[in-house]
Amino acid sequence: MSTLFLRTLRDDPADAEVPSHKLLVRAGYIRRAAPGVYEWLPLGLRVLRAIENVVREEMNAIGGQEILLPALLPREPYETTGRWDEYGQALFRLQDRKGTDMLLGPTHEELFTLLVKGEYSSYKDLPLTLYQIQTKYRDEERPRAGILRGREFVMKDSYSFDTSDAGLEESYRAHRAAYQKIFGRLGIDYVIVAATSGAMGGSASEEFLGTSEVGEDTFVQCLESGYAANVEAVVTPPGDERSIEGLPAAVAHDTGDTPTIATLVDWANGALDREVTAADTLKNVLVKIRRPGGEWEITGIGVPGDREVDFKRLEASVEPAQVELLTDEDFAANPALVRGYIGPNGVKAAGGTYLVDPRVVTGTAWITGADEPGKHVVDLVVGRDFTPDGTIEAAEVREGDLAPDGAGVLVAAKGIEIGHIFQLGRKYTDAFELDVLGEDGKPVRVTMGSYGVGVSRLVAVIAEQRHDDKGLCWPREVAPFDVHVVIANKDEAAIAGAQDLVAQLDAAGVEVLFDDRKASPGVKFKDAELLGMPTVVVVGRGFADGKVEVRDRSTGTADEVPVAGAVEAILAAVRG
Ligand code: ATP
Ligand code: MG
């Protein structure tokens, strides 16, 4: 440590909000170069490399072959797939000296597809999994928490190529299992959540989320069954259909100035001889949706009035179409839509599509807009008074909602996305016409999977999950060094003894960080706690009595061991 390129800091950096960011900077693992752009110092780089190696071993174990593509990429392939524009402001675009457009790769589906197309031409060559551990660039809107969300970051991205859907499923399963091994070895607490909504069947894409209060992803789980899903992917269990026989007729009422659900509920509780809550009303939210290459189309979304429309869920449901709320001009252009008093039939009258939450089923009766100012209709029955054009997952998901598998209720938690596995299918192979000759001599369109691990983000996620108020606590698998030996004794014999101990550990293949600095024991102990090596060995006062102290950083326990048996005791601790 007397020569190590390391300066620890006593104070938290001013821009840091989350513990991992504060500690990684204070402990001298990383330094900021620009917003979302970080420098890796010796200790940080060792953690990053250790994580890379775990990822590499497990990718190799499923037959992945490592390659390395450039970060600086030509525009054309991204033009072919439409992503040059679709990626929006997150894409770093630049020009070379001749004025040719280029980009810094945010993810590499295009290049991998083209690469395979250039090399392979027969079904006999497949299946194939290629991967890289490489630096990605995304001009994130909100770079955050140091390396947790960077604009330059390291990702492992792999791509599988198969000739059949069954083959793709097999490649996907292999990746899923490899990811479980990777995150298991790294000692991360994580959940696997469904990442796409109902239409896709839920198995086409899953995310691995490291559980953490500072996470930006909200997921829900059912503790009874283990069901877990991203909020965007939650499938609402449909309500119970009922018979429409004998239900009271729908009646329109003058409800006065009641443009909101709250004012409508107040009116109903005064005017109707039953108790009404927001859940008895049908809220109609007007949006416009545009499919790729299409026109904007008006769509009404009906949800029980006690729930908001969750725009992220709505976006996920209509993807790849875009969705926006109706503007004042849109309302002005569609007089059938009476703001504050819109009903299902008004949406249809305006030529729009009317979609409902899955709870709005045949035989349910609602209080909703009557499509005239100051009027609402009571007992409007689904399947009798109106028929929706379909259902849509757009209503907010709440804790306490029934889980889709019916096993219990949902509880919410926060996570950080550490990995993503995705059955892409033929989106990119269609764009580049990647075919191979099949067994029957006819061309077969290849099908692809795409799989990412946030390698640099993992450094922060582990730090986030493994720290205390004194500093970092690395798991052995990724710790920069196995053992941190601290000399806390000015005596010549003790110094020589510590050097001898370090030499023996080194000879035994143990990686040792040796605090040989001329600093006070207090300063050294504080740094040892901040830096977070799993085992700390103190050569201190006890050395005169033939003793050294072996401390476990994460449990805080300390054992006095005789100098003569110290190497064995430390090896036992290191090798578990
Ligand atoms: P997020 O929702 O966190 O933005 P993403 O959906 O954009 O992630 P992918 O495109 O699937 O992520 O990328 C694969 C992995 O790369 C993610 O699971 C994540 O671990 C990591 N990653 C993505 N963006 C960043 C970033 N800005 N900084 C660090 N790691 C990132
Ligand atoms: Mg992102």
Coordinates of C-alpha atoms and ligand atoms in Angstrom, one line a residue:
M1 CA 0.0 0.0 0.0
S2 CA 3.0 2.3 0.4
T3 CA 3.2 2.3 -3.4
L4 CA -0.4 1.5 -4.4
F5 CA -2.1 4.1 -6.5
L6 CA -4.8 4.7 -3.9
R7 CA -6.1 7.7 -2.0
T8 CA -9.0 7.0 0.3
L9 CA -11.3 9.9 1.1
R10 CA -12.8 10.8 4.5
D11 CA -15.9 12.6 3.1
D12 CA -18.6 11.4 0.8
P13 CA -18.5 12.9 -2.7
A14 CA -20.9 15.8 -3.1
D15 CA -22.8 14.2 -6.0
A16 CA -23.3 10.8 -4.4
E17 CA -26.7 9.7 -3.1
V18 CA -26.5 5.9 -2.8
P19 CA -24.1 4.0 -0.5
S20 CA -22.3 2.1 -3.3
H21 CA -21.4 5.3 -5.1
K22 CA -20.2 7.0 -1.9
L23 CA -18.1 4.0 -0.8
L24 CA -16.6 3.1 -4.2
V25 CA -15.4 6.7 -4.5
R26 CA -14.3 7.1 -0.9
A27 CA -12.4 3.8 -1.0
G28 CA -10.6 4.8 -4.2
Y29 CA -12.1 2.2 -6.5
I30 CA -13.4 4.6 -9.1
R31 CA -13.2 8.3 -10.0
R32 CA -15.5 10.4 -12.1
A33 CA -14.3 11.8 -15.4
A34 CA -17.6 13.3 -16.6
P35 CA -21.3 12.7 -15.7
G36 CA -21.9 9.0 -16.1
V37 CA -18.3 8.3 -17.2
Y38 CA -15.9 6.8 -14.7
E39 CA -12.2 5.8 -14.3
W40 CA -11.3 2.4 -12.9
L41 CA -8.5 2.6 -10.4
P42 CA -6.4 -0.5 -9.3
L43 CA -8.8 -1.9 -6.7
G44 CA -11.9 -1.2 -8.8
L45 CA -10.4 -2.7 -11.9
R46 CA -9.6 -5.9 -10.0
V47 CA -13.3 -6.3 -8.9
L48 CA -14.4 -5.6 -12.5
R49 CA -12.0 -8.2 -13.9
A50 CA -13.1 -10.8 -11.3
I51 CA -16.8 -10.3 -12.3
E52 CA -15.8 -10.5 -15.9
N53 CA -14.1 -13.8 -15.3
V54 CA -17.1 -15.3 -13.5
V55 CA -19.3 -14.3 -16.4
R56 CA -16.7 -15.6 -19.0
E57 CA -16.4 -19.0 -17.3
E58 CA -20.2 -19.5 -17.2
M59 CA -20.7 -18.3 -20.7
N60 CA -17.9 -20.6 -21.9
A61 CA -19.5 -23.5 -20.0
I62 CA -22.7 -23.2 -22.1
G63 CA -20.6 -23.2 -25.3
G64 CA -20.5 -19.5 -25.8
Q65 CA -17.6 -18.3 -27.9
E66 CA -16.0 -15.0 -27.0
I67 CA -15.4 -12.4 -29.6
L68 CA -14.9 -8.6 -29.4
L69 CA -16.6 -6.1 -31.7
P70 CA -15.8 -2.4 -31.9
A71 CA -17.6 0.3 -30.0
L72 CA -17.3 2.7 -33.0
L73 CA -19.8 1.5 -35.5
P74 CA -21.1 2.4 -39.0
R75 CA -24.6 3.9 -39.4
E76 CA -25.9 1.6 -42.2
P77 CA -26.8 -1.5 -40.2
Y78 CA -28.7 0.6 -37.6
E79 CA -30.4 2.4 -40.5
T80 CA -31.5 -1.0 -41.9
T81 CA -33.2 -1.9 -38.6
G82 CA -34.6 1.5 -37.9
R83 CA -32.7 1.9 -34.7
W84 CA -30.5 4.8 -35.9
D85 CA -33.7 6.9 -35.4
E86 CA -35.7 4.8 -32.9
Y87 CA -32.9 4.8 -30.3
G88 CA -33.6 8.5 -30.0
Q89 CA -31.4 10.7 -27.8
A90 CA -29.7 7.8 -26.0
L91 CA -27.6 7.1 -29.1
F92 CA -24.2 8.7 -29.3
R93 CA -24.0 9.7 -33.0
L94 CA -20.8 11.2 -34.5
Q95 CA -19.2 11.9 -37.8
D96 CA -15.8 11.1 -39.1
R97 CA -13.6 13.6 -40.9
K98 CA -15.3 12.9 -44.2
G99 CA -18.7 13.6 -42.6
T100 CA -19.8 10.0 -42.6
D101 CA -22.2 9.2 -39.8
M102 CA -21.1 6.7 -37.1
L103 CA -22.3 5.8 -33.7
L104 CA -21.0 4.4 -30.4
G105 CA -22.7 1.0 -29.9
P106 CA -25.4 0.9 -27.3
T107 CA -26.0 -2.8 -28.0
H108 CA -24.9 -5.0 -30.9
E109 CA -27.7 -7.1 -32.4
E110 CA -27.1 -5.6 -35.9
L111 CA -23.4 -6.3 -36.0
F112 CA -23.7 -9.9 -34.6
T113 CA -26.4 -10.7 -37.2
L114 CA -24.3 -9.3 -40.0
L115 CA -21.2 -11.1 -38.8
V116 CA -23.0 -14.5 -38.7
K117 CA -24.5 -13.8 -42.1
G118 CA -21.1 -13.2 -43.5
E119 CA -19.6 -16.4 -42.2
Y120 CA -22.3 -19.1 -42.0
S121 CA -24.6 -20.5 -44.6
S122 CA -25.7 -24.0 -43.4
Y123 CA -28.0 -25.4 -40.8
K124 CA -25.0 -27.6 -39.8
D125 CA -23.3 -24.5 -38.5
L126 CA -26.0 -23.9 -35.9
P127 CA -26.8 -23.5 -33.1
L128 CA -24.3 -20.9 -32.3
T129 CA -23.8 -18.6 -29.3
L130 CA -21.4 -15.7 -29.5
Y131 CA -20.6 -13.2 -26.8
Q132 CA -18.5 -10.3 -25.9
I133 CA -17.6 -8.4 -22.8
Q134 CA -17.4 -4.9 -24.1
T135 CA -17.8 -1.2 -23.5
K136 CA -21.2 0.2 -24.4
Y137 CA -22.3 3.8 -24.8
R138 CA -25.7 5.2 -24.1
D139 CA -26.5 8.9 -23.5
E140 CA -28.7 8.1 -20.6
E141 CA -31.2 10.9 -19.7
R142 CA -30.3 10.6 -16.0
P143 CA -26.9 9.0 -15.4
R144 CA -27.1 8.0 -11.8
A145 CA -25.4 6.6 -8.8
G146 CA -21.9 6.4 -10.2
I147 CA -21.4 3.2 -12.2
L148 CA -24.9 2.0 -11.5
R149 CA -26.2 3.9 -14.5
G150 CA -23.3 5.1 -16.6
R151 CA -23.2 6.6 -20.1
E152 CA -20.1 4.4 -20.7
F153 CA -20.4 0.9 -19.1
V154 CA -19.3 -2.7 -19.5
M155 CA -21.8 -5.2 -20.6
K156 CA -21.6 -8.9 -21.5
D157 CA -23.9 -9.3 -24.5
S158 CA -24.5 -12.6 -26.1
Y159 CA -26.6 -13.6 -29.1
S160 CA -27.9 -17.1 -30.0
F161 CA -28.6 -18.3 -33.5
D162 CA -30.9 -21.2 -34.1
T163 CA -32.9 -22.7 -37.0
S164 CA -36.0 -23.5 -35.0
D165 CA -38.2 -22.1 -32.2
A166 CA -37.4 -25.1 -30.1
G167 CA -33.7 -24.5 -30.6
L168 CA -34.1 -20.9 -29.5
E169 CA -36.0 -22.0 -26.4
E170 CA -33.1 -24.3 -25.6
S171 CA -30.5 -21.5 -26.0
Y172 CA -32.7 -19.3 -23.8
R173 CA -32.9 -22.0 -21.1
A174 CA -29.1 -22.5 -21.2
H175 CA -28.5 -18.7 -20.7
R176 CA -31.1 -18.6 -17.9
A177 CA -29.2 -21.4 -16.1
A178 CA -25.8 -19.7 -16.8
Y179 CA -27.1 -16.5 -15.3
Q180 CA -28.4 -18.3 -12.2
K181 CA -24.9 -19.7 -11.8
I182 CA -23.2 -16.3 -12.4
F183 CA -25.3 -14.4 -9.9
G184 CA -25.2 -17.3 -7.4
R185 CA -21.3 -17.3 -7.5
L186 CA -21.3 -13.5 -7.1
G187 CA -23.4 -13.9 -4.0
I188 CA -26.1 -11.6 -5.2
D189 CA -29.7 -11.5 -3.9
Y190 CA -31.8 -11.4 -6.9
V191 CA -35.2 -12.3 -8.4
I192 CA -36.1 -13.4 -11.9
V193 CA -39.1 -11.4 -13.2
A194 CA -41.3 -11.8 -16.2
A195 CA -40.5 -8.8 -18.4
T196 CA -43.1 -8.9 -21.1
S197 CA -46.8 -8.8 -20.8
G198 CA -49.5 -11.4 -21.5
A199 CA -49.6 -11.3 -25.3
M200 CA -46.1 -12.8 -25.5
G201 CA -46.9 -15.6 -23.1
G202 CA -44.5 -14.2 -20.5
S203 CA -41.6 -16.6 -21.2
A204 CA -40.1 -14.6 -24.1
S205 CA -38.2 -12.2 -21.9
E206 CA -37.1 -12.2 -18.3
E207 CA -35.1 -9.8 -16.2
F208 CA -32.8 -10.5 -13.3
L209 CA -33.1 -7.9 -10.7
G210 CA -30.7 -7.4 -7.8
T211 CA -32.9 -6.6 -4.8
S212 CA -32.1 -3.2 -3.5
E213 CA -34.0 -0.2 -2.0
V214 CA -32.1 2.1 -4.3
G215 CA -33.3 0.2 -7.4
E216 CA -35.1 2.0 -10.1
D217 CA -37.2 -1.0 -11.1
T218 CA -40.3 -1.9 -9.2
F219 CA -41.4 -5.5 -9.3
V220 CA -44.2 -7.4 -7.5
Q221 CA -44.1 -10.8 -6.1
C222 CA -46.4 -13.3 -4.6
L223 CA -44.7 -14.8 -1.6
E224 CA -47.0 -17.9 -1.6
S225 CA -46.1 -19.1 -5.1
G226 CA -42.8 -17.3 -5.9
Y227 CA -44.4 -15.6 -8.8
A228 CA -42.5 -12.4 -9.7
A229 CA -42.9 -9.9 -12.4
N230 CA -42.0 -6.5 -13.5
V231 CA -44.9 -4.1 -12.9
E232 CA -45.2 -3.7 -16.7
A233 CA -45.5 -7.5 -17.2
V234 CA -48.2 -8.2 -14.6
V235 CA -51.2 -9.9 -16.1
T236 CA -54.5 -8.9 -14.4
P237 CA -56.7 -11.9 -13.5
P238 CA -60.0 -11.3 -15.3
G239 CA -63.1 -10.5 -13.3
D240 CA -65.9 -13.0 -12.9
E241 CA -68.3 -12.8 -15.8
R242 CA -72.0 -12.6 -14.7
S243 CA -75.3 -13.0 -16.4
I244 CA -76.9 -9.9 -17.7
E245 CA -80.4 -11.3 -17.1
G246 CA -82.5 -9.1 -14.9
L247 CA -80.0 -6.4 -14.2
P248 CA -81.4 -2.9 -13.7
A249 CA -81.7 -0.8 -16.9
A250 CA -79.1 1.8 -17.5
V251 CA -80.3 5.3 -16.6
A252 CA -78.7 8.6 -17.5
H253 CA -78.7 11.3 -14.8
D254 CA -78.0 15.0 -14.6
T255 CA -74.9 15.0 -12.3
G256 CA -74.1 18.7 -12.5
D257 CA -70.5 19.7 -12.4
T258 CA -68.9 16.3 -11.9
P259 CA -65.9 16.0 -14.2
T260 CA -63.7 13.9 -11.8
I261 CA -64.2 10.5 -10.2
A262 CA -64.3 12.1 -6.8
T263 CA -67.0 14.6 -7.7
L264 CA -69.0 11.8 -9.4
V265 CA -68.7 9.5 -6.3
D266 CA -70.0 12.4 -4.1
W267 CA -72.9 12.9 -6.4
A268 CA -73.8 9.2 -6.5
N269 CA -73.7 8.8 -2.7
G270 CA -76.2 11.6 -2.4
A271 CA -78.4 10.6 -5.3
L272 CA -78.5 6.8 -5.3
D273 CA -79.8 4.7 -2.5
R274 CA -76.7 2.6 -2.1
E275 CA -73.1 3.2 -1.1
V276 CA -70.8 4.0 -4.1
T277 CA -67.0 4.0 -4.2
A278 CA -64.6 4.9 -6.9
A279 CA -64.3 1.2 -7.8
D280 CA -68.0 1.3 -9.0
T281 CA -67.2 3.9 -11.6
L282 CA -65.6 3.4 -15.0
K283 CA -62.9 5.9 -15.8
N284 CA -62.2 6.5 -19.5
V285 CA -58.8 7.7 -20.4
L286 CA -58.4 8.9 -24.0
V287 CA -55.2 8.3 -25.8
K288 CA -53.9 8.0 -29.4
I289 CA -51.9 5.1 -30.6
R290 CA -49.7 4.9 -33.6
R291 CA -48.4 1.6 -35.0
P292 CA -45.0 1.8 -36.8
G293 CA -45.7 3.3 -40.2
G294 CA -49.4 4.0 -39.4
E295 CA -51.6 6.9 -38.4
W296 CA -52.6 8.1 -34.9
E297 CA -55.8 6.3 -33.9
I298 CA -58.0 7.4 -31.0
T299 CA -58.4 4.8 -28.2
G300 CA -60.4 5.0 -25.1
I301 CA -59.2 3.0 -22.1
G302 CA -61.7 2.0 -19.5
V303 CA -60.4 1.2 -16.0
P304 CA -62.2 0.9 -12.6
G305 CA -62.3 4.5 -11.3
D306 CA -60.3 3.7 -8.2
R307 CA -57.2 3.0 -10.3
E308 CA -55.0 5.3 -12.4
V309 CA -53.7 4.4 -15.8
D310 CA -50.0 3.5 -15.4
F311 CA -48.5 5.0 -18.5
K312 CA -45.4 2.7 -18.4
R313 CA -47.7 -0.3 -18.4
L314 CA -49.8 1.2 -21.2
E315 CA -46.6 1.8 -23.2
A316 CA -45.4 -1.8 -22.7
S317 CA -48.8 -3.1 -23.7
V318 CA -48.9 -1.3 -27.0
E319 CA -45.2 -1.6 -27.9
P320 CA -43.9 -1.2 -30.6
A321 CA -46.7 1.2 -31.2
Q322 CA -46.4 4.7 -29.6
V323 CA -49.0 6.1 -27.3
E324 CA -49.8 9.7 -26.2
L325 CA -52.6 11.4 -24.3
L326 CA -55.1 13.3 -26.4
T327 CA -54.3 17.0 -26.7
D328 CA -56.7 19.9 -26.6
E329 CA -56.7 20.1 -30.4
D330 CA -57.6 16.4 -30.6
F331 CA -60.6 17.0 -28.3
A332 CA -61.6 20.1 -30.3
A333 CA -61.5 18.0 -33.5
N334 CA -63.7 15.3 -32.0
P335 CA -66.9 16.8 -30.6
A336 CA -68.3 13.3 -29.7
L337 CA -65.7 13.2 -26.9
V338 CA -67.1 15.3 -24.1
R339 CA -64.2 15.8 -21.7
G340 CA -65.1 14.8 -18.1
Y341 CA -68.2 12.9 -19.3
I342 CA -66.8 10.4 -21.7
G343 CA -68.5 7.0 -21.9
P344 CA -67.7 3.9 -23.9
N345 CA -70.3 4.7 -26.6
G346 CA -68.9 8.2 -27.1
V347 CA -65.5 6.7 -27.9
K348 CA -67.1 4.5 -30.5
A349 CA -69.1 7.5 -31.9
A350 CA -65.8 9.4 -32.3
G351 CA -64.5 6.5 -34.4
G352 CA -62.2 5.3 -31.7
T353 CA -61.3 1.9 -30.3
Y354 CA -62.5 1.1 -26.8
L355 CA -60.4 -1.2 -24.7
V356 CA -61.0 -2.1 -21.1
D357 CA -59.1 -3.4 -18.0
P358 CA -59.6 -7.2 -17.7
R359 CA -61.7 -6.6 -14.6
V360 CA -64.4 -5.0 -16.8
V361 CA -66.1 -8.1 -17.9
T362 CA -69.6 -9.1 -19.2
G363 CA -72.3 -8.6 -16.7
T364 CA -70.5 -5.9 -14.6
A365 CA -72.5 -2.7 -14.2
W366 CA -70.8 0.7 -14.1
I367 CA -71.3 4.4 -13.4
T368 CA -69.7 6.3 -16.2
G369 CA -69.9 9.2 -18.6
A370 CA -73.0 9.7 -20.7
D371 CA -71.2 11.7 -23.4
E372 CA -73.1 14.9 -22.6
P373 CA -71.9 17.7 -20.4
G374 CA -73.0 17.3 -16.8
K375 CA -74.4 13.8 -17.4
H376 CA -73.5 10.3 -16.3
V377 CA -75.1 7.0 -16.7
V378 CA -75.7 4.5 -13.9
D379 CA -75.9 0.7 -14.4
L380 CA -74.2 0.6 -17.8
V381 CA -73.7 -3.1 -18.3
V382 CA -70.9 -4.7 -20.2
G383 CA -72.2 -7.0 -22.9
R384 CA -75.6 -5.3 -22.9
D385 CA -75.2 -1.6 -23.2
F386 CA -71.7 -1.7 -24.7
T387 CA -69.2 -4.2 -26.0
P388 CA -65.5 -3.3 -25.6
D389 CA -63.1 -4.0 -28.6
G390 CA -60.8 -5.9 -26.3
T391 CA -58.8 -5.7 -23.1
I392 CA -55.6 -4.0 -22.3
E393 CA -53.1 -4.1 -19.4
A394 CA -52.9 -0.4 -18.5
A395 CA -54.3 0.0 -15.0
E396 CA -51.8 0.5 -12.1
V397 CA -50.8 -2.6 -10.2
R398 CA -51.1 -2.2 -6.4
E399 CA -49.9 -4.1 -3.4
G400 CA -52.7 -6.4 -2.2
D401 CA -53.9 -7.1 -5.8
L402 CA -54.5 -10.8 -6.4
A403 CA -51.5 -12.5 -8.1
P404 CA -52.1 -13.8 -11.6
D405 CA -51.7 -17.3 -10.4
G406 CA -54.3 -16.7 -7.7
A407 CA -52.0 -18.1 -5.0
G408 CA -52.0 -15.0 -2.9
V409 CA -51.6 -11.2 -3.1
L410 CA -48.9 -9.1 -4.6
V411 CA -46.3 -7.3 -2.6
A412 CA -43.9 -4.7 -4.2
A413 CA -40.2 -4.3 -3.9
K414 CA -37.4 -2.5 -5.7
G415 CA -34.6 -3.9 -7.8
I416 CA -31.7 -3.1 -10.0
E417 CA -31.6 -4.8 -13.4
I418 CA -28.4 -6.9 -13.6
G419 CA -29.3 -9.1 -16.5
H420 CA -31.9 -9.5 -19.3
I421 CA -32.6 -12.5 -21.4
F422 CA -34.8 -12.2 -24.5
Q423 CA -36.1 -14.4 -27.2
L424 CA -35.8 -11.9 -30.0
G425 CA -37.0 -14.2 -32.7
R426 CA -36.6 -13.1 -36.3
K427 CA -36.7 -9.3 -35.9
Y428 CA -33.0 -8.8 -36.9
T429 CA -32.6 -11.8 -39.1
D430 CA -35.6 -10.6 -41.1
A431 CA -34.0 -7.1 -41.4
F432 CA -30.7 -8.6 -42.7
E433 CA -32.2 -11.7 -44.4
L434 CA -30.1 -14.1 -42.4
D435 CA -30.9 -17.5 -43.8
V436 CA -29.0 -20.8 -43.8
L437 CA -29.6 -23.7 -46.1
G438 CA -31.9 -26.2 -44.3
E439 CA -31.6 -30.0 -44.2
D440 CA -34.0 -30.2 -47.2
G441 CA -31.9 -27.7 -49.2
K442 CA -34.4 -24.9 -48.7
P443 CA -33.4 -21.6 -46.9
V444 CA -34.4 -21.3 -43.3
R445 CA -34.7 -18.0 -41.6
V446 CA -32.5 -18.0 -38.5
T447 CA -34.0 -17.1 -35.1
M448 CA -32.1 -15.2 -32.4
G449 CA -31.9 -14.6 -28.7
S450 CA -30.2 -11.7 -27.1
Y451 CA -28.8 -11.7 -23.5
G452 CA -27.2 -9.0 -21.5
V453 CA -25.4 -8.8 -18.1
G454 CA -24.4 -5.4 -16.7
V455 CA -20.8 -6.2 -15.7
S456 CA -19.7 -2.8 -14.5
R457 CA -23.1 -2.2 -12.9
L458 CA -22.6 -5.4 -10.9
V459 CA -19.6 -3.9 -9.1
A460 CA -22.0 -1.3 -7.7
V461 CA -24.8 -3.8 -7.1
I462 CA -22.5 -6.0 -5.0
A463 CA -21.2 -3.0 -3.1
E464 CA -24.8 -2.0 -2.6
Q465 CA -25.8 -5.3 -1.1
R466 CA -22.5 -5.9 0.8
H467 CA -21.5 -3.0 2.9
D468 CA -22.0 -1.6 6.4
D469 CA -21.6 1.9 7.9
K470 CA -17.8 1.4 8.0
G471 CA -17.2 0.4 4.4
L472 CA -17.3 -2.3 1.7
C473 CA -17.5 -6.0 2.4
W474 CA -16.6 -7.9 -0.7
P475 CA -17.5 -11.5 -1.2
R476 CA -14.4 -13.6 -1.8
E477 CA -15.2 -14.4 -5.4
V478 CA -14.8 -10.7 -6.4
A479 CA -12.7 -9.1 -3.7
P480 CA -9.7 -7.3 -5.1
F481 CA -7.4 -9.2 -2.7
D482 CA -8.1 -12.3 -0.5
V483 CA -6.3 -10.9 2.5
H484 CA -5.4 -7.5 3.8
V485 CA -2.3 -7.7 6.1
V486 CA -1.9 -4.6 8.4
I487 CA 1.3 -3.9 10.3
A488 CA 0.2 -2.2 13.5
N489 CA 3.5 -2.4 15.4
K490 CA 6.7 -0.3 14.9
D491 CA 8.9 -3.1 16.3
E492 CA 11.5 -4.3 13.8
A493 CA 10.8 -8.0 14.6
A494 CA 7.0 -7.5 14.0
I495 CA 7.7 -5.7 10.6
A496 CA 10.0 -8.6 9.6
G497 CA 7.4 -11.1 10.8
A498 CA 4.6 -9.4 8.8
Q499 CA 6.8 -9.4 5.6
D500 CA 7.6 -13.1 6.2
L501 CA 3.8 -13.9 6.6
V502 CA 3.0 -12.0 3.4
A503 CA 5.8 -13.8 1.5
Q504 CA 4.4 -17.2 2.7
L505 CA 0.8 -16.3 1.8
D506 CA 2.0 -15.1 -1.6
A507 CA 3.9 -18.3 -2.2
A508 CA 0.7 -20.2 -1.3
G509 CA -1.1 -18.4 -4.1
V510 CA -3.1 -16.0 -1.8
E511 CA -3.5 -12.5 -3.1
V512 CA -2.4 -10.1 -0.4
L513 CA -2.9 -6.4 0.1
F514 CA -0.1 -5.4 2.4
D515 CA -0.5 -2.2 4.5
D516 CA 3.2 -1.4 5.0
R517 CA 2.6 2.4 5.2
K518 CA 4.0 4.6 7.9
A519 CA 0.6 5.5 9.3
S520 CA -1.1 5.1 12.7
P521 CA -2.8 1.8 13.4
G522 CA -6.1 3.7 13.7
V523 CA -5.8 5.1 10.1
K524 CA -4.9 1.7 8.8
F525 CA -7.8 -0.1 10.5
K526 CA -10.3 2.5 9.2
D527 CA -8.9 2.0 5.7
A528 CA -9.1 -1.8 6.0
E529 CA -12.8 -1.5 6.9
L530 CA -13.4 0.9 4.1
L531 CA -11.6 -1.1 1.4
G532 CA -13.5 -4.3 2.4
M533 CA -11.2 -7.3 1.8
P534 CA -12.9 -10.4 3.3
T535 CA -10.0 -11.3 5.7
V536 CA -7.9 -8.8 7.6
V537 CA -4.7 -9.9 9.4
V538 CA -3.3 -7.6 12.0
V539 CA 0.3 -7.9 13.1
G540 CA 0.2 -5.8 16.2
R541 CA 1.2 -5.7 19.8
G542 CA 0.4 -9.4 20.3
F543 CA 3.3 -10.3 17.9
A544 CA 5.7 -10.1 20.9
D545 CA 3.7 -12.9 22.5
G546 CA 3.7 -14.9 19.2
K547 CA 0.2 -13.9 18.2
V548 CA -1.5 -12.3 15.2
E549 CA -5.2 -11.4 14.8
V550 CA -7.3 -12.7 11.9
R551 CA -10.5 -10.7 11.4
D552 CA -13.5 -11.5 9.2
R553 CA -14.7 -8.3 7.6
S554 CA -18.3 -9.2 7.1
T555 CA -19.0 -10.9 10.4
G556 CA -16.7 -8.7 12.4
T557 CA -15.3 -11.6 14.4
A558 CA -11.6 -11.7 15.3
D559 CA -9.4 -14.6 16.3
E560 CA -5.9 -14.6 17.9
V561 CA -3.8 -17.2 16.2
P562 CA -0.2 -18.2 16.9
V563 CA 2.3 -16.9 14.4
A564 CA 3.6 -20.4 13.7
G565 CA 0.1 -21.6 12.6
A566 CA -1.0 -18.3 11.0
V567 CA -0.5 -19.3 7.4
E568 CA -2.7 -22.4 7.8
A569 CA -5.4 -20.5 9.7
I570 CA -5.5 -17.8 7.0
L571 CA -5.5 -20.3 4.2
A572 CA -8.4 -22.1 5.9
A573 CA -10.3 -18.8 6.1
V574 CA -9.6 -17.9 2.5
R575 CA -10.5 -21.4 1.1
G576 CA -13.5 -21.6 3.3
Ligands
ATP1 P1 -32.2 -0.3 -17.7 O1 -33.7 -0.6 -17.6 O2 -31.6 -0.4 -16.3 O3 -31.9 1.0 -18.4 P2 -31.9 -1.8 -20.1 O4 -33.2 -2.4 -20.2 O5 -31.7 -0.6 -20.9 O6 -31.6 -1.5 -18.5 P3 -30.4 -3.8 -21.6 O7 -30.5 -3.0 -22.8 O8 -31.2 -5.1 -21.5 O9 -30.8 -2.9 -20.3 O10 -28.9 -4.1 -21.2 C1 -28.4 -5.3 -20.6 C2 -27.9 -5.0 -19.2 O11 -26.9 -3.9 -19.2 C3 -28.9 -4.5 -18.2 O12 -29.5 -5.6 -17.6 C4 -28.1 -3.7 -17.2 O13 -27.6 -4.6 -16.2 C5 -26.9 -3.2 -18.0 N1 -27.1 -1.8 -18.3 C6 -28.0 -1.2 -19.1 N2 -27.9 0.1 -19.1 C7 -26.8 0.4 -18.3 C8 -26.2 1.6 -17.9 N3 -26.6 2.8 -18.4 N4 -25.1 1.6 -17.0 C9 -24.7 0.4 -16.6 N5 -25.3 -0.8 -16.9 C10 -26.3 -0.8 -17.8
MG2 MG -31.9 1.4 -20.4

